[in-house]
PDB file of C-alpha atoms and ligand atoms in Angstrom:
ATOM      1  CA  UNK A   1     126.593 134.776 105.660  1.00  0.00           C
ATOM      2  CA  UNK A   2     126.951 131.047 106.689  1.00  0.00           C
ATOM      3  CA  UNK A   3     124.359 129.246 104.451  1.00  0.00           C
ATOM      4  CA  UNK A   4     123.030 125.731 105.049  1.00  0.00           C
ATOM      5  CA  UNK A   5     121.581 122.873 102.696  1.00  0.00           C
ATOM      6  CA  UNK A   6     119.218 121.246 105.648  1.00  0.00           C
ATOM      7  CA  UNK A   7     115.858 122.212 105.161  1.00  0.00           C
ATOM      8  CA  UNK A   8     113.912 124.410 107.941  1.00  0.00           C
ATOM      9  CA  UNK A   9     111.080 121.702 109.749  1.00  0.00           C
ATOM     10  CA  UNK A  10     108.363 125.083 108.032  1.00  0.00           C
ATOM     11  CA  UNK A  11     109.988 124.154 104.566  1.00  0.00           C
ATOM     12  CA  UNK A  12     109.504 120.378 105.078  1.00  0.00           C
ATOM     13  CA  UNK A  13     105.675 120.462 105.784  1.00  0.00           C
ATOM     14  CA  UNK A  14     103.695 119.859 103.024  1.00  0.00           C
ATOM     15  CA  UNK A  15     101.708 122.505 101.141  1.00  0.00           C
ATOM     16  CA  UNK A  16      98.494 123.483 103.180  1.00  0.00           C
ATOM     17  CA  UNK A  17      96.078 122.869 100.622  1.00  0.00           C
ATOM     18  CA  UNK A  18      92.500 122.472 101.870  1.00  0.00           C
ATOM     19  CA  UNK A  19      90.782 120.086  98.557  1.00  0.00           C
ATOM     20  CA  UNK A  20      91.815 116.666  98.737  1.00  0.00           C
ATOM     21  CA  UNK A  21      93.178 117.206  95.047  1.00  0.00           C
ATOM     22  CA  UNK A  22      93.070 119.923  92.536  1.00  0.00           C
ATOM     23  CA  UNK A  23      93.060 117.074  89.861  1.00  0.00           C
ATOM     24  CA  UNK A  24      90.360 117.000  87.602  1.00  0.00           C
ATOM     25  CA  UNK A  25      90.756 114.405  85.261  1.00  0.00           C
ATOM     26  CA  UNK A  26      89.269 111.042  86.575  1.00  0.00           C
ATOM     27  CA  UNK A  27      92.274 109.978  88.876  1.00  0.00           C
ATOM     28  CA  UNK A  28      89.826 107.721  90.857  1.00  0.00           C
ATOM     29  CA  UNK A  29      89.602 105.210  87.704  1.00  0.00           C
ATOM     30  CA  UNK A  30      93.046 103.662  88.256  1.00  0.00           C
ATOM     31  CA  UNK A  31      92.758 102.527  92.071  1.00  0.00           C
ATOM     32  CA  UNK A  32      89.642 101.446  91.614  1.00  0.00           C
ATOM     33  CA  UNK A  33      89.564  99.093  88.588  1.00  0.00           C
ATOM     34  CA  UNK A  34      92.730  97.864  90.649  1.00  0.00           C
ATOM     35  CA  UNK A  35      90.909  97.083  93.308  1.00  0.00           C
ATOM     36  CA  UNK A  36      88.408  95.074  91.288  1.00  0.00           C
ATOM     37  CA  UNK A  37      90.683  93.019  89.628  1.00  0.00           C
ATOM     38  CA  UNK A  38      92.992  92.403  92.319  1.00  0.00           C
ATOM     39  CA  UNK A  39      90.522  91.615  94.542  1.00  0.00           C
ATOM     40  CA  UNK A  40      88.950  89.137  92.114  1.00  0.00           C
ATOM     41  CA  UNK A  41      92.615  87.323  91.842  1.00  0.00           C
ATOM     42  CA  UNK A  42      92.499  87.003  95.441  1.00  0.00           C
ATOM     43  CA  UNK A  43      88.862  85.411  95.344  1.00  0.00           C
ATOM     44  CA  UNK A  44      89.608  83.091  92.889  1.00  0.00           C
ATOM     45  CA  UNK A  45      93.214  82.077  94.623  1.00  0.00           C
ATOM     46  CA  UNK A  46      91.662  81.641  97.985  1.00  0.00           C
ATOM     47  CA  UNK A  47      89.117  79.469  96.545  1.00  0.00           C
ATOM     48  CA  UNK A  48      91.764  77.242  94.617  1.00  0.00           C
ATOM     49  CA  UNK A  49      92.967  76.126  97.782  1.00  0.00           C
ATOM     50  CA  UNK A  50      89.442  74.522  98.633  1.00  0.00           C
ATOM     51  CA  UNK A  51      88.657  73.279  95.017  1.00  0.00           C
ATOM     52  CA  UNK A  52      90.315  69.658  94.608  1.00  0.00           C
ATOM     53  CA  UNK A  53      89.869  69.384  90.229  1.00  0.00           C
ATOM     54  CA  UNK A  54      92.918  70.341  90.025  1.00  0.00           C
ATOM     55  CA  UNK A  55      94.561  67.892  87.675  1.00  0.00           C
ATOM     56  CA  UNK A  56      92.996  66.651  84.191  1.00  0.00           C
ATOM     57  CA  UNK A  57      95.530  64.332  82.494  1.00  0.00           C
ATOM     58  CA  UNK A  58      98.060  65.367  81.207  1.00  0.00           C
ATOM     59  CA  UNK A  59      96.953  69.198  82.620  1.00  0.00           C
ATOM     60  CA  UNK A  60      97.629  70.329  85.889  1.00  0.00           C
ATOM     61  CA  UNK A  61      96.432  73.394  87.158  1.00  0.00           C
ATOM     62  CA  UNK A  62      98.929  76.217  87.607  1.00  0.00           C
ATOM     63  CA  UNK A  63      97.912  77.132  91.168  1.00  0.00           C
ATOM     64  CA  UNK A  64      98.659  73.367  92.440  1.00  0.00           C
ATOM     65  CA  UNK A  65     101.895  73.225  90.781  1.00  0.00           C
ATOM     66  CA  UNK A  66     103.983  71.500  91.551  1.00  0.00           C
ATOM     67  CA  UNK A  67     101.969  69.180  93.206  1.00  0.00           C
ATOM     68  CA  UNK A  68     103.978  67.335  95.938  1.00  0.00           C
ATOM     69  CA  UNK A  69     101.772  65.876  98.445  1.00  0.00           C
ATOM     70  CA  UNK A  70     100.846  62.676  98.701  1.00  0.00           C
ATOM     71  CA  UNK A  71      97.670  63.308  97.491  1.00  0.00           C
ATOM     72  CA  UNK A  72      98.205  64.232  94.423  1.00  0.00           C
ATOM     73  CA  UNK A  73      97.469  61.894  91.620  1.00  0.00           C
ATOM     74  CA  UNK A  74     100.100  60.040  90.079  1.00  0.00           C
ATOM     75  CA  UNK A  75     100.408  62.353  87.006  1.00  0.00           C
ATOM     76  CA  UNK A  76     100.059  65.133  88.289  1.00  0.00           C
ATOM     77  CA  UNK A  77     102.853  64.518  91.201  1.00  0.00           C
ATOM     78  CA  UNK A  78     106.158  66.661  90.199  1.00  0.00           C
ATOM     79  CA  UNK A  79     108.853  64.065  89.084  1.00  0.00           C
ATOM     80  CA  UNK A  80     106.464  61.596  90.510  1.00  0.00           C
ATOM     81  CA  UNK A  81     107.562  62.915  93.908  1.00  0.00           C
ATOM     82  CA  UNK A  82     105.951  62.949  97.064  1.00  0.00           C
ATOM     83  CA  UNK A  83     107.689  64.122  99.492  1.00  0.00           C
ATOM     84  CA  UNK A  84     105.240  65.292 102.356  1.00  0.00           C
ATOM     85  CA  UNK A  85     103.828  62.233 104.382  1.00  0.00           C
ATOM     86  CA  UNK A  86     100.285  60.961 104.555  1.00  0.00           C
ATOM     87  CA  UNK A  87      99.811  63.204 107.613  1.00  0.00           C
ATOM     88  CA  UNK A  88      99.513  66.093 105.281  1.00  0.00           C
ATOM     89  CA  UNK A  89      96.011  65.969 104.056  1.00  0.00           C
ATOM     90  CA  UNK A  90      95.421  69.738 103.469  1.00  0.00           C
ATOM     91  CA  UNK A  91      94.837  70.931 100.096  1.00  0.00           C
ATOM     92  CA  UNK A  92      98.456  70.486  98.094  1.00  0.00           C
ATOM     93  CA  UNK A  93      98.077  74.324  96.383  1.00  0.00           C
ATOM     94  CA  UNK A  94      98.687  75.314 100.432  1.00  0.00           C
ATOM     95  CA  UNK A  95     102.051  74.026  99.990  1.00  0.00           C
ATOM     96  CA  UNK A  96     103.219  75.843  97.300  1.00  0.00           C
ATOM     97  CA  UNK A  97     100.885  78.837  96.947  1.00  0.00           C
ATOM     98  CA  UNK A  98     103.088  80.977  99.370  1.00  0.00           C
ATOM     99  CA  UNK A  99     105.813  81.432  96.982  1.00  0.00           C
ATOM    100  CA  UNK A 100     104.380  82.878  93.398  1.00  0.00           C
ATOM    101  CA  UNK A 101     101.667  84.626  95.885  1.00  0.00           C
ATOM    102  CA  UNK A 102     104.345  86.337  98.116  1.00  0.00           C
ATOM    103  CA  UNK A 103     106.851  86.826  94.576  1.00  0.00           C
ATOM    104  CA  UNK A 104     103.845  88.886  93.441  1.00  0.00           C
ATOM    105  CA  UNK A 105     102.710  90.685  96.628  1.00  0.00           C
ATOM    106  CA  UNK A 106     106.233  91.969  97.205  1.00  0.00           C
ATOM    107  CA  UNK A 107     107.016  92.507  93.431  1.00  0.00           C
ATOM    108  CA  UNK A 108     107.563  96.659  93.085  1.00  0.00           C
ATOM    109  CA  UNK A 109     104.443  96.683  90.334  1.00  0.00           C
ATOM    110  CA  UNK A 110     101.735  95.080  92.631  1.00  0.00           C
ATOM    111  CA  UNK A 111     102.494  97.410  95.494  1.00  0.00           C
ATOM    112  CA  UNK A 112     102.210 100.776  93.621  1.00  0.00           C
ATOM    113  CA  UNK A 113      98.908  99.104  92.346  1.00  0.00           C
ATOM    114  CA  UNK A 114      97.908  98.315  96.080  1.00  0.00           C
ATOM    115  CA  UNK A 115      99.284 100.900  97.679  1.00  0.00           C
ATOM    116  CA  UNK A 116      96.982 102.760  95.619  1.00  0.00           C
ATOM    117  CA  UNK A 117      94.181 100.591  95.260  1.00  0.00           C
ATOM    118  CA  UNK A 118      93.800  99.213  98.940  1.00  0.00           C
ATOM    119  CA  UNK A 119      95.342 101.496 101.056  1.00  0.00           C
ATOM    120  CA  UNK A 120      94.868 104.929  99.231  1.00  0.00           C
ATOM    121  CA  UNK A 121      98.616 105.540 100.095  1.00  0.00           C
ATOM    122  CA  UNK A 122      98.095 107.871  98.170  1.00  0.00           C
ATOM    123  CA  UNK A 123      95.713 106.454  95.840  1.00  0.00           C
ATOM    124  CA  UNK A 124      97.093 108.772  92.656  1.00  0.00           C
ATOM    125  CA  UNK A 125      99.353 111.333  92.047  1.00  0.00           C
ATOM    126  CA  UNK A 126      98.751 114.700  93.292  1.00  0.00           C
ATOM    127  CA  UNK A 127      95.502 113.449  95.177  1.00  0.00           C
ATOM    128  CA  UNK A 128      96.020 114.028  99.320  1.00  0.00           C
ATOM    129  CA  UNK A 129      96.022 110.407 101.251  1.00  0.00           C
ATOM    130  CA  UNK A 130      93.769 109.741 104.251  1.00  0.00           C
ATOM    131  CA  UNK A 131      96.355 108.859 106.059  1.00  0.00           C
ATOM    132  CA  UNK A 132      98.376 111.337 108.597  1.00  0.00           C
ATOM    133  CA  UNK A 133     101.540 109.243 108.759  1.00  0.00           C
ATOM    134  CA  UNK A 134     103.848 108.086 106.582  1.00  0.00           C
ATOM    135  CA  UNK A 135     106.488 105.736 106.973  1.00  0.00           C
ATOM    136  CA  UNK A 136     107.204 104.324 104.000  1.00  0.00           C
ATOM    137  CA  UNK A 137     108.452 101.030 103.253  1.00  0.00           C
ATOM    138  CA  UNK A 138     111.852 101.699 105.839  1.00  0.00           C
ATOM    139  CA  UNK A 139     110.205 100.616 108.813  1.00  0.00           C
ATOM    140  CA  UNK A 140     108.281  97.475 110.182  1.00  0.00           C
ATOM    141  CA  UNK A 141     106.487  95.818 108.493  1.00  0.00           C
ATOM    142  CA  UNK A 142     106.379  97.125 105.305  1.00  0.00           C
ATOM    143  CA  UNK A 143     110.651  96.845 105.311  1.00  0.00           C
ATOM    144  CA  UNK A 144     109.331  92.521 104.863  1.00  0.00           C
ATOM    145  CA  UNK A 145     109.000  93.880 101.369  1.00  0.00           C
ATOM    146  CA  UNK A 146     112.774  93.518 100.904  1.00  0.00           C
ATOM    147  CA  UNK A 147     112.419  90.050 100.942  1.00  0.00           C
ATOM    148  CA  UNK A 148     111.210  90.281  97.223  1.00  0.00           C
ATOM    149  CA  UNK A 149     114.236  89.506  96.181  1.00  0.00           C
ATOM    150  CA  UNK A 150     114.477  86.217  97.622  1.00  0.00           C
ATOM    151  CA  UNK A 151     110.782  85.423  96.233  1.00  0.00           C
ATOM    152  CA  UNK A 152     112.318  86.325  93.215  1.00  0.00           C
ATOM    153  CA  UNK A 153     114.580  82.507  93.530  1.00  0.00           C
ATOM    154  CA  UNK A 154     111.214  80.648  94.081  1.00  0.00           C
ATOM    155  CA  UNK A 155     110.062  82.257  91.366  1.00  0.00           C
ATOM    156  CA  UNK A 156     112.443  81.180  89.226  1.00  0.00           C
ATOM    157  CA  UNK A 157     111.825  77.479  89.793  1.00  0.00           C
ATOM    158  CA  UNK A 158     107.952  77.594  89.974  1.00  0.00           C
ATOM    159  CA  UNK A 159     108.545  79.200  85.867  1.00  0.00           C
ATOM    160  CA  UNK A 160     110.190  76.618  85.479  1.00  0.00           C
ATOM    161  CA  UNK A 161     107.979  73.837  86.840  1.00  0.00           C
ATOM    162  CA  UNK A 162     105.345  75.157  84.799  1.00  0.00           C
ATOM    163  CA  UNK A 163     107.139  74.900  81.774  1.00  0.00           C
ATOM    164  CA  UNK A 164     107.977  71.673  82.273  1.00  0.00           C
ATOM    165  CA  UNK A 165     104.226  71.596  82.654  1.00  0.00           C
ATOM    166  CA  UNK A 166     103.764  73.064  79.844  1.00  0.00           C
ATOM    167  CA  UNK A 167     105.849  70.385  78.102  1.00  0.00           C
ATOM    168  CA  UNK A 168     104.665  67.365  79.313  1.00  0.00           C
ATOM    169  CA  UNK A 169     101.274  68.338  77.824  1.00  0.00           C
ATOM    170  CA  UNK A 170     102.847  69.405  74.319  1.00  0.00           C
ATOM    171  CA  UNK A 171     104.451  65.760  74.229  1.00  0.00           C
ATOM    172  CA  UNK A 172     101.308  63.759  75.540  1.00  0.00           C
ATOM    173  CA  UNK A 173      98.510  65.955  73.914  1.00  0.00           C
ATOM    174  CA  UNK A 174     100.044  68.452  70.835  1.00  0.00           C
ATOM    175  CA  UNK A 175      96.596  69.463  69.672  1.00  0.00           C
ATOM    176  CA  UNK A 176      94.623  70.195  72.896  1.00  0.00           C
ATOM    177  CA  UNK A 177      93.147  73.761  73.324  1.00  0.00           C
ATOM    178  CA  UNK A 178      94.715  72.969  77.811  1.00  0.00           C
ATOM    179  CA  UNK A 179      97.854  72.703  76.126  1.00  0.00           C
ATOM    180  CA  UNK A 180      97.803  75.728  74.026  1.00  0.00           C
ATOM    181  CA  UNK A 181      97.017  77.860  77.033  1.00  0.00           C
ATOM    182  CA  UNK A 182      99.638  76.549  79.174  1.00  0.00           C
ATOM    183  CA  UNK A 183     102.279  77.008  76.900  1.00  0.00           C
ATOM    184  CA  UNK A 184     101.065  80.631  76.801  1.00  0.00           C
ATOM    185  CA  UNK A 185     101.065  80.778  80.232  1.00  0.00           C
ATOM    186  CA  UNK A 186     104.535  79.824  80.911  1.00  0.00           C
ATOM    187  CA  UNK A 187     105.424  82.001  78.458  1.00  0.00           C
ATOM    188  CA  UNK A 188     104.353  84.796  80.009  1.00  0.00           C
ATOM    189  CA  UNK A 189     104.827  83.988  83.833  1.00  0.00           C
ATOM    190  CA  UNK A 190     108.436  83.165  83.081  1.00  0.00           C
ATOM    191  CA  UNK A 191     109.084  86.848  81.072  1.00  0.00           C
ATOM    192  CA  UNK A 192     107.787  88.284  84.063  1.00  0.00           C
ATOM    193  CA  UNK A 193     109.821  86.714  86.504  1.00  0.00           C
ATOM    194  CA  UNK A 194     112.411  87.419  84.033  1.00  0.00           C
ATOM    195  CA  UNK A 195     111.709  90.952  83.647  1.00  0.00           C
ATOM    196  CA  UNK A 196     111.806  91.397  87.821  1.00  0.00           C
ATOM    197  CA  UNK A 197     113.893  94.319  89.160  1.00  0.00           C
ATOM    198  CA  UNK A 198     115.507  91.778  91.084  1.00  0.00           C
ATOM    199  CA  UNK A 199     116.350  89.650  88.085  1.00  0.00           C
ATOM    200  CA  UNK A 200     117.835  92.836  86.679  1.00  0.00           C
ATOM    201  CA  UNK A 201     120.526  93.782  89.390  1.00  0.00           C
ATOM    202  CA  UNK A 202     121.284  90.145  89.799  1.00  0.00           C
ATOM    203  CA  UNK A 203     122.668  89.975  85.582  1.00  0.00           C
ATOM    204  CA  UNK A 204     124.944  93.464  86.310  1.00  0.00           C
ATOM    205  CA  UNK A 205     124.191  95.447  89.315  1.00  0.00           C
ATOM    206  CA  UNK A 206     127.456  96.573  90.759  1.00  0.00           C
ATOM    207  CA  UNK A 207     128.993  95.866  87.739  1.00  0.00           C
ATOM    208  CA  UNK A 208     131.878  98.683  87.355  1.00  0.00           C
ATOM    209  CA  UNK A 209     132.912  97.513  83.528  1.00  0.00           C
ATOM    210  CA  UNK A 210     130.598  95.815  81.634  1.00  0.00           C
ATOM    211  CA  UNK A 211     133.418  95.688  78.845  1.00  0.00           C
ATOM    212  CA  UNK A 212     134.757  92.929  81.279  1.00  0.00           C
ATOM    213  CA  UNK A 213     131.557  90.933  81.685  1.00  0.00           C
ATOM    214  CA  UNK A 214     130.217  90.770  77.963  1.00  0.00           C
ATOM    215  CA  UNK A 215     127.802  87.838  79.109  1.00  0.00           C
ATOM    216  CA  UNK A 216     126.633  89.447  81.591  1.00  0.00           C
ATOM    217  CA  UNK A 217     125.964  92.940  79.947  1.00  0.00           C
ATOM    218  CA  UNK A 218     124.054  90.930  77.853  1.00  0.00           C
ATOM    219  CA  UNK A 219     122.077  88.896  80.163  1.00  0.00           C
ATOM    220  CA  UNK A 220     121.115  92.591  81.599  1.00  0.00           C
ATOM    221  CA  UNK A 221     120.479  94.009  77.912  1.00  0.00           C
ATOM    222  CA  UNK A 222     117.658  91.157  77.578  1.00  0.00           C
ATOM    223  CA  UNK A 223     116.414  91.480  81.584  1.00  0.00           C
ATOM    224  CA  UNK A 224     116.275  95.361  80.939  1.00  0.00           C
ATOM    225  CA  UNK A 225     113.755  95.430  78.014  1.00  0.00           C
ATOM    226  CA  UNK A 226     111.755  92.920  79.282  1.00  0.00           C
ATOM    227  CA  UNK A 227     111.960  94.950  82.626  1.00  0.00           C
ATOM    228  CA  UNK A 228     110.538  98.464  80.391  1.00  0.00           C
ATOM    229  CA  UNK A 229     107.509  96.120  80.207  1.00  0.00           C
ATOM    230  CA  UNK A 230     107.365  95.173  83.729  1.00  0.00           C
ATOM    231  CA  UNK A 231     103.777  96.553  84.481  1.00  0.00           C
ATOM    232  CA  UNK A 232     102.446  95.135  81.336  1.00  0.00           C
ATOM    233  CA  UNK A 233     103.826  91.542  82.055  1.00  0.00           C
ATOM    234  CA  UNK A 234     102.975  91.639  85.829  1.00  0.00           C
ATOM    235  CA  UNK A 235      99.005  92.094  84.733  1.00  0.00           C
ATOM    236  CA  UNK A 236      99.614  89.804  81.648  1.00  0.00           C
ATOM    237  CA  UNK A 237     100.893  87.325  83.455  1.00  0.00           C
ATOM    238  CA  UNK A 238      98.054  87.508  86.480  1.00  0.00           C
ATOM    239  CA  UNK A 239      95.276  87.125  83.504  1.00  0.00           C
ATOM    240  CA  UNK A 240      96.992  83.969  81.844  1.00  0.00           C
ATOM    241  CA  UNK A 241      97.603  82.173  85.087  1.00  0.00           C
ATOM    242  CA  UNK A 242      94.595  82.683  86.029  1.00  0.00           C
ATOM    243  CA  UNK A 243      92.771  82.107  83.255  1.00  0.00           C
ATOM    244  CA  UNK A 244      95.025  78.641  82.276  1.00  0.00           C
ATOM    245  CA  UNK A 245      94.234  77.430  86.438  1.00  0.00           C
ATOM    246  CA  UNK A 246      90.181  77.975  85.259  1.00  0.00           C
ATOM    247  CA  UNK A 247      90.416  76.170  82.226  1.00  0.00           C
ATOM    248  CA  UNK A 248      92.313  73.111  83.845  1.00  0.00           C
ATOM    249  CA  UNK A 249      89.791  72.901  86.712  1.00  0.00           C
ATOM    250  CA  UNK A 250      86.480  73.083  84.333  1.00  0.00           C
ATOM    251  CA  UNK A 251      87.820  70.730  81.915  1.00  0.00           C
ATOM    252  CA  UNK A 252      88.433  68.209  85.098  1.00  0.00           C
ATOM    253  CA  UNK A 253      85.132  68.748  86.138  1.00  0.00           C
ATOM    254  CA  UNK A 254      84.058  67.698  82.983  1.00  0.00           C
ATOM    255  CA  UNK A 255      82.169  71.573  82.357  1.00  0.00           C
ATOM    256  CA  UNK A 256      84.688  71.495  79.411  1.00  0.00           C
ATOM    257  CA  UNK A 257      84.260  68.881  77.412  1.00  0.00           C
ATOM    258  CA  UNK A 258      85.440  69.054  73.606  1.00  0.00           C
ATOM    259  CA  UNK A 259      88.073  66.324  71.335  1.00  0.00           C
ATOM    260  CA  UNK A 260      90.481  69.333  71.586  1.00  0.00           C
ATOM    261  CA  UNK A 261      89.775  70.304  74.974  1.00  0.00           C
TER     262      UNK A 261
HETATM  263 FE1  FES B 301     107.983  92.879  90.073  1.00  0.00          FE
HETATM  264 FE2  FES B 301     110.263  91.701  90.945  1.00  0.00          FE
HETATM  265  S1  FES B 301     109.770  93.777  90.831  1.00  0.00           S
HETATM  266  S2  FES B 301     108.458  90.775  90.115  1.00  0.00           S
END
């Protein structure tokens, strides 16, 4: 008897089960606390780009980082730097926002959270979707979500633009409570760019011998235990940028006013 490995088309269809889910724990908890929170972030970041206290010497606020129109005060200016003309006269977060916003909407994390969250695709394990087709991420325009890995290079240099950040207000102001959270902050934004999936092939993926690239199998050693902690960082990370780009912008509105502030 000749046997074959493809499966019949009756095989492939799915199991004909009429509930939605035969879960009865409370699945429903996870997508929608994700949707709350996520959907906060994306309040708050939307109204960034309208809110112009972004800078509160020697602070700048995360989400207008770097700063680079001309615009921008002098301190707050990257490098002192200005490289856009005075025709640009949009807010200066627009410029820049793209890039840690599209690192995190592509990063493999976020879209299991809003896959489940927004789109109930599905919206837990086990529970049926609402939707009749799937496609999957191989096929316009969810494929764009390969680009993460070039995200993952902006990334890299807004962490590090926020640690400089970070710096400048550790040298001009040690003791204030704005520097204390950004350092914090760039902390943890840079461990989670760091612990990207991206970030891991890029230290050894292909590799054949790691006995031959010692530096490298270490580099991927560091990247892989940060990258066990991926989820934790990726939601970490959202709650300290946020919070350090609220604390900025109510301490130059003068809401937070304290010596240490
Ligand atoms: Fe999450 Fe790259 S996979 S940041």
């Amino acid at each position: 008897m000749t046997q074959t490995t493809a499966e019949s088309p009756a095989r492939r269809q799915r199991a004909q089960i009429k509930e939605r889910t035969l879960r009865t724990d409370q699945w429903w908890r996870y997508p929608l606390v994700t949707f709350l929170i996520f959907t906060a972030f994306l309040v708050y970041a939307t109204w960034t780009l309208f809110d112009s206290s972004y800078f509160a010497a020697p602070y700048i606020a995360p989400f207008s980082s770097p700063c680079l129109a001309t615009s921008c005060p002098e301190g707050a200016r990257l490098f002192g730097l200005a490289p856009f003309g005075d025709w640009y006269t949009l807010s200066p977060s627009l410029l820049i926002l793209v890039l840690p916003a599209g690192f995190r909407f592509t990063c493999y994390y976020y879209r299991k959270a809003y896959y489940r969250g927004f789109w109930l695709s599905p919206p837990a394990c086990a529970v049926n979707e609402p939707h009749s087709k799937y496609s999957g991420e191989s096929r316009f325009p969810l494929i764009l979500q390969n680009i993460h890995r070039y995200f993952f290079y902006a990334a890299i240099l807004i962490g590090l633009v926020l640690a400089w950040d970070a710096v400048l207000a550790l040298v001009e102001k040690p003791l204030g409570l704005g520097t204390l959270i950004l350092v914090i902050n760039a902390v943890f934004i840079n461990l989670y760019t760091l612990s990207c999936h991206s970030c891991r092939h890029i230290t050894a993926g292909r590799l054949n011998h790691f006995s031959k690239h010692p530096v490298r199998y270490r580099a991927w050693g560091f990247v892989s235990k940060l990258n066990a902690k991926h989820q934790q960082l990726a939601l970490i990370s959202m709650f300290t940028v946020m919070g350090a780009d609220l604390y900025v912008r109510l301490v130059a509105k003068g809401i937070v006013n304290f010596p240490f502030a």
